[in-house]
Every structure is written in structure tokens, then in C-alpha cells.
Amino acid sequence: MCSIIGYKGKNFAAPILVNSLKRMEYRGYDSVGVATIDEGKMLVRKGTGKVAEVNKKLDMSHMLGNIGIGHTRWATHGGVTDKNAHPHAAGDNKIAVVHNGIIENYKELKSELIKTGYIFASETDSEVIAHLLNLYFNETKNIKQALMKTCKRLQGAYAFVAVFDDGTIGGVRYEEPLIVGVAKDGYFVSSDVLGFLEHTDKAIFLDNGDITIVNDDKIQIFDFNGKPVDRPITQVAWELGDIDKGKYAHHTLKEIDEQKLSIVKAYNQEEARMKKFLRILRAAKNVYIVGSGTSYHSALVAKHVFGMYAKMRVEAVMSSESKYVLSFLDEDSVVIAISQSGETADVLDSVRLAKSQGVKVLSIVNVTTSSLARMSDAFLGTNSGPEIGVAATKSFTAQLIIIYALADRLCRGKLGLDKEKLIHAVDSVLSNKSTIEKLAQELKNNKDLYLLGRSLHYPIALEGALKVKELAYVHAEGIAAGELKHGPLALMEKNTIVMILNPHDTTFNDTISNAHEIKARGATVVGLSDQKEDVYDYWIPIPALSEEAFYPIVEVIPLQFLAYYLAVGKNIDPDYPRNLAKSVTVR
Ligand code: F6R
């Protein structure tokens, strides 16, 4: 969603903040802003566009002062306009605020503040925070009191950072992440460790309901009642190099290519963690796997793999639907949450719902310092490193590897997960990107794309469709191949493009029949298979694998490439698709 950052230290704040915002831009990228305090005077510059564009226009990085806050926005309340960009200032520029999350009761607060004489400059929910801080600061002449009183008025999920013209920075965490970076020559308060990892790997992860104040070269942390709380300093492990695109045109392409390595990192799990995870899983009578978007597709693959190999019946549930279906769990159930970010609001809601019923929560998560990892009884890290492209790519295949590793343990090795063979197979699909690039050229003007698959291939049809929609803005639909005759066949005609996920496994005979049915209606058939068939107008080769469970890995990579090249062919920036954000921390 939005990214927020504050800095107070010995260096100029603005260039540091602009750089941090660039690193966190994947979280939200419709507008940007920075506020600094220079000799007791607040300076604010903000506007719509990406960080580099706005910086070029407004020269934010040359603002003076060694204290400041910054923001990248993903609009929720109020359109994408300069006025709605953060920071929002109040009290004649005495206070400025950047916010991530949603203030649910902002309408009531806003009308109350307007009645008291406050004038609002934006349509955002966030601006109420700035005016409330101003109101309570005027009343108490005390920043700590102003922060505490403001928090008590806010409802919703939020994290915010405020800067005061005396040089104090205040930060609050409530259901949205906020992390303090402790550097040699200053402090950061940020929604993501990527905001400060270039300067320090020492982090304090604030808990829900924590308020922090950075002033006089020190930091205080207390709860909403003002009681001091102790939070440890943790060392953050990620390699900074991973955040750069290197020789690649886009993060997305780099991250697709990285999968040869990232699947190995996912495979290499700490034995003690794995054992703890399996112990809880084995003890469960009912297993529900939750996730959103791509991570939900992993849950669907898990449902098949656990069923086929471990003979374990599990339910895959979309996190956004969980409150309607998981509100009556037995205590001997287990919920496995899958998430790249570990901050997706819907996923965290599912976890809270499970915990409120006394159910144990396991997670498969990339960001191991995230809220999800912290809330879980045990977790396995996908170890993919930062995924900057908004579309999930390497994190998806890493999730699948963990699912295979778990299933293999549960069925005592019958699945036969062989790291070397998988790397070889992944390597071969990665080296075939030029075939997909050519196909993307031919398909780039098509308005619709259908993807068909059965069993394990159906979640990959859904995932391929999601990638094509979000990256290339092409209408794409994943269809369970057996459902074709129950309706979608009506769509098949000349110029319809259908991709068939069709390796030679137990689904082959049924799916090839579907290919013929489609072809007979004049549609174009693209076969994604280990063998060429006459019915295919185009063939995307994938390697033949010993076990059908592993096909999702080699099927999804060509689809990731297809979505990427379709986007590039249409001049869309695949790293930052319109209207989306990497981590969806709103409901
Ligand atoms: C699709 C995509 C999203 C995410 C979803 C869940 O490419 O990136 O659908 O998969 O928002 O995010 P996480 O996995 O962070 O919970």
C-alpha cells in the first residue's frame, strides 16, 4: 500500500528519504511527498507520479534540514491529486503527517474538526491525523500527550509518522507495520526495512499499539496509555544487492530469472523449523490453507499435492472469504497462511479469526520479520529475498517448493522431491524465453486470453490469467478444463486464443479432447506441454517431469514470461502495473 518513512539524524534528510522512497516504491506509486524541518521551519513538497518523476519536477532531494518524513501513496480515500499526496500539514505547518492504512471513522472526526474551525486541504482520511495532533498539541503543549490522545480517537488500521517543527518525530503502529531503524548517526521510522537497510541492519519492530518518539538523539517507545515498553533490537538479514535491477530492464524479469536460485533457497529449510511445522500439521484433524491472489493459487496447488501424495484432505480458502467460511473452526484444526509480504490485511484477518477460536496458525511467508510470521505458531520462510516487481513471481515458485517439501515429508518421500532435477527443469524453461517473447508479439493485440487446465494445472491456469491481467491489462480467464462444456465453450470462435496446460500426465487424455473441441470451433490453440501435438497452433515446450506434482513450477514460468513480454510489447511498465500495490494492507 503506502510507504511511510521518517528520518532524524546527522545527515541531510531529504536525499536519504527520496532514496528510501525509491526502494519502497513498489508498495504504492501514484504520488510522493517529503516534509523536512530546516531551522524550525517546515518545508513540504509533494505531487503525483513516481518518485523519480516527482523528484525531477520538485527537486525534493535538495530540501534542507536533517529531520524529515516521506511517503509514497496508493490512493484509497480521495483521487490521485497533488493535494491528496502526503505529507499533510496542520497548525500552520507546525506538524506534518504521513500515513499508511485507513482511518475508518474519518468522516465523523473530520466534521467534528471542521466545526472547531479546522480547514481541510485534501479529501483523504489521513489529514484528520494531522489536525487531531495539532488540536491535542495546542491543548497539552506536549507531543507525547498529543500522540496518545490522537491514537485514542482513531479507528481502523494505521501506521503514521509525524514531524513537529521542534524537530521531534513521532510514529505509531496500529495494525499496519512500522519499524525503527537504528543507525550510527540517526534513526529511521519506516513501514519497511527496505526503507533503511542501506544505512543500518539494526531494527526495532514495533508492536501493535506502540508509539515511538525520536528526539534529542534518543528514542522512546510507549503504549497508548503512555507506559514505556521494551522492544529488542533485531539484526535484519537481507542482502541489499538484491534490491537492484542490475543488468535487467525490469525487476519483474530479474525476479523471473532468479527462480533457478530462489527455488534452491526455498528448498534449504532449517530442520528444526521444518520439524516444528510438521509436528503441528500432523496433529491437526482439519487443515485450511488461506492466501490471497497468487498465494491463494499456491494454496490450491497445496490442496491437490497434500491430497494426492499425503492423502491429507485440506481446504483452500481465499483470505478475503475466510470470515464467511472459517468462523466455526474446531480446536483441532490448523490454518496455514501463505503470503509473500506477510502483511496482507485479508490474510492477517484470517489468522486473527483462527487464533480467536484457539486454532494454531502455521505460515509460509517470504518476509520473516512480518506481522504474519510474528503471529504464527510456526513458520517457514520462502527465502526469496525482496520481491520488488508488483506481480508475484519467484515468491510463488518458492511457496510451491515448500509445499512439495512438506508433502514429501508427510508421505515419507513418495513424492521424490529432487532438487537437482528441478533446477535442471527450471533452467530449461528459463532459457526458452525467446519463444515466449515471439508468441507475445503475435498475441499482443488480442483482447482476451483463456487458459485451461485440470487438477494441479487449474491453479496454474488461474495464476497465468492473473499475471496476464495485472501486467498486460488483457482480459484473461483461467478455466477448469472439465468445465468447458458447462458454459465457456460458447466463447470459442475464430480469433479466440486458448492456452492449454497439457503435459503428459494423468490429465492429458481429457485435456487433449478439450483442445480438439476448441479447435473445432475455430479458436487458436496454444499448447503448453512436454510434447508437440497436431492440434496446437503454437507450442510452448516444457520439460517432461518424473512426477506430475512438479509441473506447476515449469508451467508457470512461461506464463510469467508471457505476461511480462505482453506488458513490455504494450509499453506498460511491468514493475508497476496501474492501480495495484505490492502489499495490500487494506480490506
Ligand atoms: C499477484 C499478486 C497478488 C498477491 C496478493 C497476496 O501477482 O502479487 O495477487 O499475491 O496480493 O499478497 P501476499 O502474498 O503478499 O499476501
PDB file of C-alpha atoms in Angstrom, residues 142 266 498:
ATOM      1  CA  ASN A 142       3.141  18.046  24.891  1.00  0.00           C
ATOM      2  CA  ALA A 266      13.250 -22.240  -0.519  1.00  0.00           C
ATOM      3  CA  VAL A 498      -6.828 -20.599 -25.677  1.00  0.00           C
TER       4      VAL A 498
END
